[in-house]
Amino acid sequence: QVQLVESGGGLVQAGGSLRLSCAASGRTFSNYAMAWFRRAPGKEREFVAGVSRSGGARNYADAVKGRFTISRDNATKNTVDLQMNSLKPEDTAVYYCAADPQGTYYNPRVDEWDYWGQGTQVTVSS
């Protein structure tokens, strides 16, 4: 198993930036595809971004392309980060880190990711 702990959420004005981080412990971090999902008030959890096991490939939801960047550190920190720029009020959500030892990094299906963090709140004011 792998344990995931997110950090970095908070309140920011529209147009601002935040950086989320997810720290993983347990099994070999590089064995896991990693992703960020979010759940906005009154909506279902949705895929935001994913990164391959090596970190060499990434995938983004259309709503965040060009504004968000996912990255991972397999060498020293065992973390996956989400840099969020040009934030909009519609980015307000609880953001979750997810890990999957067998699936693909671009899989948008919530029910197919095996491990989840507790979530971190991001609020963007207009």
mmCIF file of C-alpha atoms in Angstrom:
data_model
loop_
_atom_site.group_PDB
_atom_site.id
_atom_site.type_symbol
_atom_site.label_atom_id
_atom_site.label_comp_id
_atom_site.label_asym_id
_atom_site.label_seq_id
_atom_site.Cartn_x
_atom_site.Cartn_y
_atom_site.Cartn_z
ATOM 1 C CA GLN A 1 0.000 0.000 0.000
ATOM 2 C CA VAL A 2 0.897 3.649 -0.298
ATOM 3 C CA GLN A 3 -0.189 6.484 1.966
ATOM 4 C CA LEU A 4 -0.850 9.914 0.467
ATOM 5 C CA VAL A 5 -0.941 13.263 2.252
ATOM 6 C CA GLU A 6 -1.792 16.483 0.418
ATOM 7 C CA SER A 7 -0.774 19.994 1.419
ATOM 8 C CA GLY A 8 -0.675 23.481 -0.011
ATOM 9 C CA GLY A 9 -4.329 24.390 -0.352
ATOM 10 C CA GLY A 10 -5.736 27.725 0.703
ATOM 11 C CA LEU A 11 -7.540 30.887 -0.308
ATOM 12 C CA VAL A 12 -6.319 32.888 -3.303
ATOM 13 C CA GLN A 13 -7.710 35.644 -5.491
ATOM 14 C CA ALA A 14 -8.607 35.018 -9.101
ATOM 15 C CA GLY A 15 -5.525 35.208 -11.282
ATOM 16 C CA GLY A 16 -3.276 34.031 -8.481
ATOM 17 C CA SER A 17 -1.254 30.861 -8.036
ATOM 18 C CA LEU A 18 -1.019 27.945 -5.630
ATOM 19 C CA ARG A 19 1.179 24.895 -5.481
ATOM 20 C CA LEU A 20 -0.213 21.652 -4.098
ATOM 21 C CA SER A 21 2.004 18.830 -2.961
ATOM 22 C CA CYS A 22 1.256 15.180 -2.254
ATOM 23 C CA ALA A 23 3.714 13.180 -0.172
ATOM 24 C CA ALA A 24 3.713 9.425 -0.609
ATOM 25 C CA SER A 25 4.988 6.816 1.819
ATOM 26 C CA GLY A 26 4.964 3.057 1.791
ATOM 27 C CA ARG A 27 5.750 1.098 -1.323
ATOM 28 C CA THR A 28 8.112 2.192 -4.092
ATOM 29 C CA PHE A 29 6.762 5.504 -5.289
ATOM 30 C CA SER A 30 7.951 5.097 -8.866
ATOM 31 C CA ASN A 31 5.737 2.030 -9.269
ATOM 32 C CA TYR A 32 2.625 4.194 -9.178
ATOM 33 C CA ALA A 33 0.906 6.290 -11.772
ATOM 34 C CA MET A 34 -0.130 9.496 -10.008
ATOM 35 C CA ALA A 35 -2.895 12.002 -10.553
ATOM 36 C CA TRP A 36 -4.789 14.922 -9.110
ATOM 37 C CA PHE A 37 -8.581 15.002 -8.998
ATOM 38 C CA ARG A 38 -10.939 17.600 -7.619
ATOM 39 C CA ARG A 39 -14.498 17.825 -6.365
ATOM 40 C CA ALA A 40 -16.259 21.150 -6.617
ATOM 41 C CA PRO A 41 -19.319 21.923 -4.476
ATOM 42 C CA GLY A 42 -22.316 20.025 -5.794
ATOM 43 C CA LYS A 43 -20.313 18.188 -8.454
ATOM 44 C CA GLU A 44 -18.732 14.803 -8.945
ATOM 45 C CA ARG A 45 -15.031 14.198 -8.443
ATOM 46 C CA GLU A 46 -13.180 14.812 -11.704
ATOM 47 C CA PHE A 47 -9.773 14.192 -13.206
ATOM 48 C CA VAL A 48 -7.447 17.209 -13.275
ATOM 49 C CA ALA A 49 -3.998 15.931 -14.262
ATOM 50 C CA GLY A 50 -1.958 12.746 -14.333
ATOM 51 C CA VAL A 51 1.732 11.879 -14.605
ATOM 52 C CA SER A 52 3.373 8.641 -15.663
ATOM 53 C CA ARG A 53 5.528 6.518 -13.383
ATOM 54 C CA SER A 54 8.751 7.952 -14.768
ATOM 55 C CA GLY A 55 7.426 11.505 -14.882
ATOM 56 C CA GLY A 56 8.023 11.688 -18.601
ATOM 57 C CA ALA A 57 4.399 11.876 -19.691
ATOM 58 C CA ARG A 58 1.548 14.053 -18.468
ATOM 59 C CA ASN A 59 -2.117 14.518 -19.222
ATOM 60 C CA TYR A 60 -4.479 17.348 -18.344
ATOM 61 C CA ALA A 61 -8.180 17.992 -18.318
ATOM 62 C CA ASP A 62 -9.184 20.561 -20.921
ATOM 63 C CA ALA A 63 -10.322 22.972 -18.201
ATOM 64 C CA VAL A 64 -6.800 23.320 -16.785
ATOM 65 C CA LYS A 65 -4.553 22.947 -19.840
ATOM 66 C CA GLY A 66 -2.050 25.748 -20.082
ATOM 67 C CA ARG A 67 -2.637 26.832 -16.477
ATOM 68 C CA PHE A 68 -1.761 23.786 -14.346
ATOM 69 C CA THR A 69 1.423 21.716 -14.352
ATOM 70 C CA ILE A 70 1.865 18.323 -12.709
ATOM 71 C CA SER A 71 5.297 17.026 -11.749
ATOM 72 C CA ARG A 72 6.782 14.316 -9.569
ATOM 73 C CA ASP A 73 10.017 13.673 -7.700
ATOM 74 C CA ASN A 74 10.901 9.973 -7.604
ATOM 75 C CA ALA A 75 14.502 10.474 -6.571
ATOM 76 C CA THR A 76 14.435 12.160 -3.197
ATOM 77 C CA LYS A 77 11.055 13.474 -2.048
ATOM 78 C CA ASN A 78 8.467 10.924 -3.269
ATOM 79 C CA THR A 79 6.081 13.738 -4.055
ATOM 80 C CA VAL A 80 3.737 14.760 -6.829
ATOM 81 C CA ASP A 81 3.021 18.463 -7.163
ATOM 82 C CA LEU A 82 0.380 20.498 -8.935
ATOM 83 C CA GLN A 83 1.366 24.031 -9.856
ATOM 84 C CA MET A 84 -1.803 26.040 -10.453
ATOM 85 C CA ASN A 85 -1.539 29.406 -12.194
ATOM 86 C CA SER A 86 -4.145 31.889 -13.450
ATOM 87 C CA LEU A 87 -6.649 30.462 -11.022
ATOM 88 C CA LYS A 88 -10.353 31.019 -11.605
ATOM 89 C CA PRO A 89 -13.300 30.891 -9.198
ATOM 90 C CA GLU A 90 -14.443 27.710 -10.951
ATOM 91 C CA ASP A 91 -11.227 26.022 -9.787
ATOM 92 C CA THR A 92 -12.602 26.132 -6.248
ATOM 93 C CA ALA A 93 -12.738 22.535 -5.028
ATOM 94 C CA VAL A 94 -11.261 19.953 -2.730
ATOM 95 C CA TYR A 95 -8.202 18.573 -4.500
ATOM 96 C CA TYR A 96 -7.218 14.940 -4.069
ATOM 97 C CA CYS A 97 -4.048 13.060 -4.870
ATOM 98 C CA ALA A 98 -4.460 9.529 -6.261
ATOM 99 C CA ALA A 99 -2.153 6.605 -6.960
ATOM 100 C CA ASP A 100 -2.514 3.450 -9.017
ATOM 101 C CA PRO A 101 0.081 0.658 -9.264
ATOM 102 C CA GLN A 102 -1.339 -0.883 -12.427
ATOM 103 C CA GLY A 103 -3.381 1.687 -14.311
ATOM 104 C CA THR A 104 -2.497 4.496 -16.645
ATOM 105 C CA TYR A 105 -1.737 8.081 -15.701
ATOM 106 C CA TYR A 106 -4.408 9.473 -18.015
ATOM 107 C CA ASN A 107 -7.290 7.385 -16.673
ATOM 108 C CA PRO A 108 -10.119 9.763 -15.738
ATOM 109 C CA ARG A 109 -12.241 7.125 -13.989
ATOM 110 C CA VAL A 110 -12.384 7.857 -10.289
ATOM 111 C CA ASP A 111 -13.339 4.301 -9.353
ATOM 112 C CA GLU A 112 -10.240 2.824 -10.995
ATOM 113 C CA TRP A 113 -7.665 4.605 -8.842
ATOM 114 C CA ASP A 114 -6.636 2.545 -5.836
ATOM 115 C CA TYR A 115 -5.259 4.990 -3.276
ATOM 116 C CA TRP A 116 -6.386 8.453 -2.240
ATOM 117 C CA GLY A 117 -5.285 11.245 0.026
ATOM 118 C CA GLN A 118 -7.619 13.065 2.385
ATOM 119 C CA GLY A 119 -7.907 16.134 0.162
ATOM 120 C CA THR A 120 -6.952 19.786 0.466
ATOM 121 C CA GLN A 121 -9.290 22.736 -0.024
ATOM 122 C CA VAL A 122 -8.593 25.329 -2.712
ATOM 123 C CA THR A 123 -10.790 28.427 -2.736
ATOM 124 C CA VAL A 124 -10.480 31.060 -5.456
ATOM 125 C CA SER A 125 -12.242 34.344 -4.790
ATOM 126 C CA SER A 126 -13.453 36.616 -7.560
#
